Short mmCIF file of C-alpha atoms in Angstrom, two decimals:
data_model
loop_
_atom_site.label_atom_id
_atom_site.label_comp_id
_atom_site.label_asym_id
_atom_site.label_seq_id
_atom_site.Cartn_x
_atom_site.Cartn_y
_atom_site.Cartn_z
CA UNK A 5 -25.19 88.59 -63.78
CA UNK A 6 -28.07 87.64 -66.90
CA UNK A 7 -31.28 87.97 -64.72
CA UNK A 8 -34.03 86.92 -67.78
CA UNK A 9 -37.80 86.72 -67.71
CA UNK A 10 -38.70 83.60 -69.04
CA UNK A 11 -41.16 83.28 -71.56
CA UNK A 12 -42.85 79.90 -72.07
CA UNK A 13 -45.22 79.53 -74.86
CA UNK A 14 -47.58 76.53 -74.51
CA UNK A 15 -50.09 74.96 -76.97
CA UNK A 16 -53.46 76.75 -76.63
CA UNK A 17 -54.67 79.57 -79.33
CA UNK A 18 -53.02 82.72 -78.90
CA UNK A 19 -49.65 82.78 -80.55
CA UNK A 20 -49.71 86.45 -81.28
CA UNK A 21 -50.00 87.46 -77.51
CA UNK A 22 -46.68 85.94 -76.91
CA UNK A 23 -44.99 87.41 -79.95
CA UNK A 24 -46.63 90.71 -78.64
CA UNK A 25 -45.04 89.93 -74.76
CA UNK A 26 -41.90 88.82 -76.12
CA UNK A 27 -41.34 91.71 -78.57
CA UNK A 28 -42.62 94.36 -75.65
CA UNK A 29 -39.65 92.53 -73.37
CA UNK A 30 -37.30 93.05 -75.41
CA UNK A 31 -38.12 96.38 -76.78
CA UNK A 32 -37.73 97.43 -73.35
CA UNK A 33 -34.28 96.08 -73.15
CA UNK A 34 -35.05 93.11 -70.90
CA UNK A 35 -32.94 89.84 -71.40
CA UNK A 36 -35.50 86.91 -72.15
CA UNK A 37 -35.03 82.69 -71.85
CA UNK A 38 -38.09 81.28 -74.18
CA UNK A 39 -39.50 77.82 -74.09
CA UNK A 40 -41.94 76.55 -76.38
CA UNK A 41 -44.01 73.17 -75.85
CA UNK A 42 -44.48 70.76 -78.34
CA UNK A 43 -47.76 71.33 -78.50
CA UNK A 44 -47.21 75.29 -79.03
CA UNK A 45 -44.78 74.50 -82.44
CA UNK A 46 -48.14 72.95 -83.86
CA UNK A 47 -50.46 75.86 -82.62
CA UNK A 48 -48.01 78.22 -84.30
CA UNK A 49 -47.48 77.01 -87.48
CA UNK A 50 -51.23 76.60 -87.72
CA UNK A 51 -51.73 80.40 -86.45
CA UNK A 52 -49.13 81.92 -88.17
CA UNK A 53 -47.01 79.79 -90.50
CA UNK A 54 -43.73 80.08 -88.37
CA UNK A 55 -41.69 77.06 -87.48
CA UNK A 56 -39.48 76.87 -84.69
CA UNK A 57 -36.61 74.05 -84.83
CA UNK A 58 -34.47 73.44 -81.94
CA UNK A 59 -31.48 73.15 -84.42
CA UNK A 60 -32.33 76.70 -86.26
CA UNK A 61 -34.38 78.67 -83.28
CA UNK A 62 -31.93 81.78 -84.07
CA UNK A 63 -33.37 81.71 -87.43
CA UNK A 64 -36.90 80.75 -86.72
CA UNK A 65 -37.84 83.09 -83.56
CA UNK A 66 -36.04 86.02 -85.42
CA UNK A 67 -38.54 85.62 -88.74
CA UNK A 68 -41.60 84.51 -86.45
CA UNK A 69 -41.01 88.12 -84.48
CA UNK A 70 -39.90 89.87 -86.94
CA UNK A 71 -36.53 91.67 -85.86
CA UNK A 72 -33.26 91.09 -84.20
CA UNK A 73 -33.50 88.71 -81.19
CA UNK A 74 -31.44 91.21 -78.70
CA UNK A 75 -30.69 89.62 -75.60
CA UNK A 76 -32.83 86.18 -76.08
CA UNK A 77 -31.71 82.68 -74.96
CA UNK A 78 -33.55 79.57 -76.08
CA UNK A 79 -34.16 76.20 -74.28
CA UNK A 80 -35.87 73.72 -76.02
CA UNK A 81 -38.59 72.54 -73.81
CA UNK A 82 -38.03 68.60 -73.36
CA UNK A 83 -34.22 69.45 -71.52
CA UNK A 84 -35.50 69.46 -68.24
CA UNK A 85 -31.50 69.75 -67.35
CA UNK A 86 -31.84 73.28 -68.90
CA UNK A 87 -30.73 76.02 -66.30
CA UNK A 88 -34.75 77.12 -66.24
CA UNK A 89 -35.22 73.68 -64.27
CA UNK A 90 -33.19 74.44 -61.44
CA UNK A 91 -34.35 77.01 -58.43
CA UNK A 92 -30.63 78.21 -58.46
CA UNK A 93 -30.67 79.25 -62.32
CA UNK A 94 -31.04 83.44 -61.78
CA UNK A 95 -34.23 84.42 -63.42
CA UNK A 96 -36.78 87.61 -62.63
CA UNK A 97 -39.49 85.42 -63.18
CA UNK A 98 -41.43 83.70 -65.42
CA UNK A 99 -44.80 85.08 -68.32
CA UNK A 100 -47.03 81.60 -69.65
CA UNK A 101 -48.71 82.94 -72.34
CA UNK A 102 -50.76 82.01 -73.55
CA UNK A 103 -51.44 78.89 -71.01
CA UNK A 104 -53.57 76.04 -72.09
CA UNK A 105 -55.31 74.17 -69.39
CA UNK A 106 -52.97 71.43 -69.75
CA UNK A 107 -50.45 73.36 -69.24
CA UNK A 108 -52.28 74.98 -66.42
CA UNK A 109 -53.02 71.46 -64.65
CA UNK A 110 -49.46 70.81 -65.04
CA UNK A 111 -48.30 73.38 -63.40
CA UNK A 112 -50.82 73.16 -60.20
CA UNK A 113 -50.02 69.71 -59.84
CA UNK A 114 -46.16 69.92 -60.53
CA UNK A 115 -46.45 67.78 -63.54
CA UNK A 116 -43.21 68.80 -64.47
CA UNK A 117 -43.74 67.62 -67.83
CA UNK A 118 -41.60 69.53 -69.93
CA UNK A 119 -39.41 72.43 -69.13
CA UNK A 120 -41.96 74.91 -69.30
CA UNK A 121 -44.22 73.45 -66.34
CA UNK A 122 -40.94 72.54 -64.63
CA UNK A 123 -39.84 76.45 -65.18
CA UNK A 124 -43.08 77.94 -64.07
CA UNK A 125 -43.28 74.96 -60.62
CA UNK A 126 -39.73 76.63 -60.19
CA UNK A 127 -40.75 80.31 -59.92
CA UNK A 128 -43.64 79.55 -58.14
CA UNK A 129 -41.41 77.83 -55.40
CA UNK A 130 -38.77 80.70 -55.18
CA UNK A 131 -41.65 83.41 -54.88
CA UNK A 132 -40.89 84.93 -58.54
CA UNK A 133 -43.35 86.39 -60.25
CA UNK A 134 -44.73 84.18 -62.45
CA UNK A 135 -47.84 85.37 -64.31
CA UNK A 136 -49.87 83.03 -66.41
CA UNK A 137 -52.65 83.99 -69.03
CA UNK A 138 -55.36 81.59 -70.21
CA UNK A 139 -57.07 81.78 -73.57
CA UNK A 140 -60.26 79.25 -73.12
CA UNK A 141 -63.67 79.52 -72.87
CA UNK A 142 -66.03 78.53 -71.22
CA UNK A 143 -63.86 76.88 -68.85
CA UNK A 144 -65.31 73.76 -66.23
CA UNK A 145 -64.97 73.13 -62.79
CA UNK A 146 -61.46 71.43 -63.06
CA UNK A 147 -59.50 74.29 -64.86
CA UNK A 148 -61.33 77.08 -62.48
CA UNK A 149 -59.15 74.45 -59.87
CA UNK A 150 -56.54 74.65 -61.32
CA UNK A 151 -56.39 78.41 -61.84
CA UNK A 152 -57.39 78.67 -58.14
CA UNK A 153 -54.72 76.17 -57.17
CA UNK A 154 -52.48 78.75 -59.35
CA UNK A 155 -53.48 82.19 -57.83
CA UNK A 156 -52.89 80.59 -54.19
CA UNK A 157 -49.24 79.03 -55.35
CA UNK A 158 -48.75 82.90 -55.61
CA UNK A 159 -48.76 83.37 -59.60
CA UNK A 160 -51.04 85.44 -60.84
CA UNK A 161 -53.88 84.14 -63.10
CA UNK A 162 -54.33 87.07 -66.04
CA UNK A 163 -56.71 85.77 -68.30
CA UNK A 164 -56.69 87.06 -72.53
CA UNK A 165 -59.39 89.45 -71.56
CA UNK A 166 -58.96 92.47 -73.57
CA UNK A 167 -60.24 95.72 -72.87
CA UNK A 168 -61.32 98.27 -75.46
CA UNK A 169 -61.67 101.23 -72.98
CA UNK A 170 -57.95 102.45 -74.79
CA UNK A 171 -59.04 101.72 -78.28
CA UNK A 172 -62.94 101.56 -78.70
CA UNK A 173 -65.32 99.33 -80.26
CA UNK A 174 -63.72 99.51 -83.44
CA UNK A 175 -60.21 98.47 -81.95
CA UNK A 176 -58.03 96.13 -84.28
CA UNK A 177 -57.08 92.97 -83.73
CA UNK A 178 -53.67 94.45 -82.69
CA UNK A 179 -54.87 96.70 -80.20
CA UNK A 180 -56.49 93.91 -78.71
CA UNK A 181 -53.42 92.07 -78.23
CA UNK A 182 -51.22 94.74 -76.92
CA UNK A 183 -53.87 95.50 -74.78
CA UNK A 184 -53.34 92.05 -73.07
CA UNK A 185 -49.28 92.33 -73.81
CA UNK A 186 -49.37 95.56 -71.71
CA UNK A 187 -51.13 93.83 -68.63
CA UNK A 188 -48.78 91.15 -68.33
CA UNK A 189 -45.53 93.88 -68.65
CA UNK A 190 -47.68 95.56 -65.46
CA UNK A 191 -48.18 92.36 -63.93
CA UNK A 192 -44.24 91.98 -64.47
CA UNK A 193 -42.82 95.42 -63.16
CA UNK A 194 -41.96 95.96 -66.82
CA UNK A 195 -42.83 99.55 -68.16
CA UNK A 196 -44.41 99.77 -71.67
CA UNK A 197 -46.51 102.09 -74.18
CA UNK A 198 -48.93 99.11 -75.13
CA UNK A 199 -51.82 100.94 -74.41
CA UNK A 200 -53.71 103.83 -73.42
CA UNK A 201 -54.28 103.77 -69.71
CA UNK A 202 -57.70 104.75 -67.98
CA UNK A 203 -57.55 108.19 -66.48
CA UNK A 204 -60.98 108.63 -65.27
CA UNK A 205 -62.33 111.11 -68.04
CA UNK A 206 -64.66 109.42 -69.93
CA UNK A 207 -64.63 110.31 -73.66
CA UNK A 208 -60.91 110.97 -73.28
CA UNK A 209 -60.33 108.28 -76.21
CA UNK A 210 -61.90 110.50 -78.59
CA UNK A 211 -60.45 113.87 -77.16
#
């Protein structure tokens, strides 16, 4: 039986972690179900020039990632009668990244206001793990809520904090993002090469 992560991709800044998360997944041979908001189309074309039509998403997601789609399933994200919605639809678990505080509120409340917060309320509810990374700063007293709201619904809350510990100070903007790719793969029980890992030798960067 198809047992997918899901991947939903929601509106705030931050495009290139998910291509990073989604291209990791399926590097590693994992089957993936993506959702993208609304909101995340306009985020994307502004970040990156891609374009993602429900009509052409084969087309669109392989040229916004750059290489063959492998074992990737696509749900546009207002059919909230898409197998995602439903507790019964077989799924590993669930990656929001990035997560905008709407998105974020949405899902702490149960919005359910598109498929994505309906898919993430879902995985929270069957005890999947359901991981969800927010890119804002400085945040007020309503989203830390929310995220709190989040971390004791079970999922955990992995904020776009890189770490240049595996890189340096001089790390590219790449390294950055893998950096935060490879911490949601751990958070996920997925295996990966993202980055280097600490070891407890300091200096060993430079070895």
């Amino acid at each position: 039986m198809r047992e997918p992560w899901i991947v939903g991709v929601s509106g705030a800044s931050g495009t290139p972690y998910a291509k990073a998360v989604l291209t990791a997944l399926l590097d590693a041979g994992e089957s993936v179900d993506l959702v993208v908001s609304r909101a995340a189309r306009l985020t994307l074309l502004d970040e990156t020039g891609a374009t993602i039509r429900d009509a052409h998403w084969k087309d669109d997601v392989a040229a916004w990632l750059g290489r063959d789609l492998g074992d990737l399933a696509y749900w546009p994200a207002g059919d909230l009668a898409a197998g995602p919605s439903s507790g019964s639809y077989p799924a590993r678990g669930m990656a929001v990244v990035p997560a905008s505080t709407a998105a974020c509120a949405g899902i702490a409340v149960g919005l359910s206001k598109d498929l994505l917060q309906r898919a993430a309320e879902v995985n929270l509810k069957e005890r999947r793990r359901t991981v969800v990374v927010p890119r804002e700063t400085p945040v007020t007293r309503s989203h830390l809520e929310h995220l709190i709201s989040l971390h004791d619904a079970g999922a955990v809350v992995l904020p776009a904090s890189p770490g240049f510990y595996g890189s340096g100070a001089g790390a590219t903007a790449r390294q950055l993002i893998d950096f935060v790719a490879g911490k949601v793969l751990d958070a996920l029980g997925v295996p990966h090469t993202l980055f280097r890992r600490w070891t407890g030798e300091l200096g060993e960067r430079n070895a």
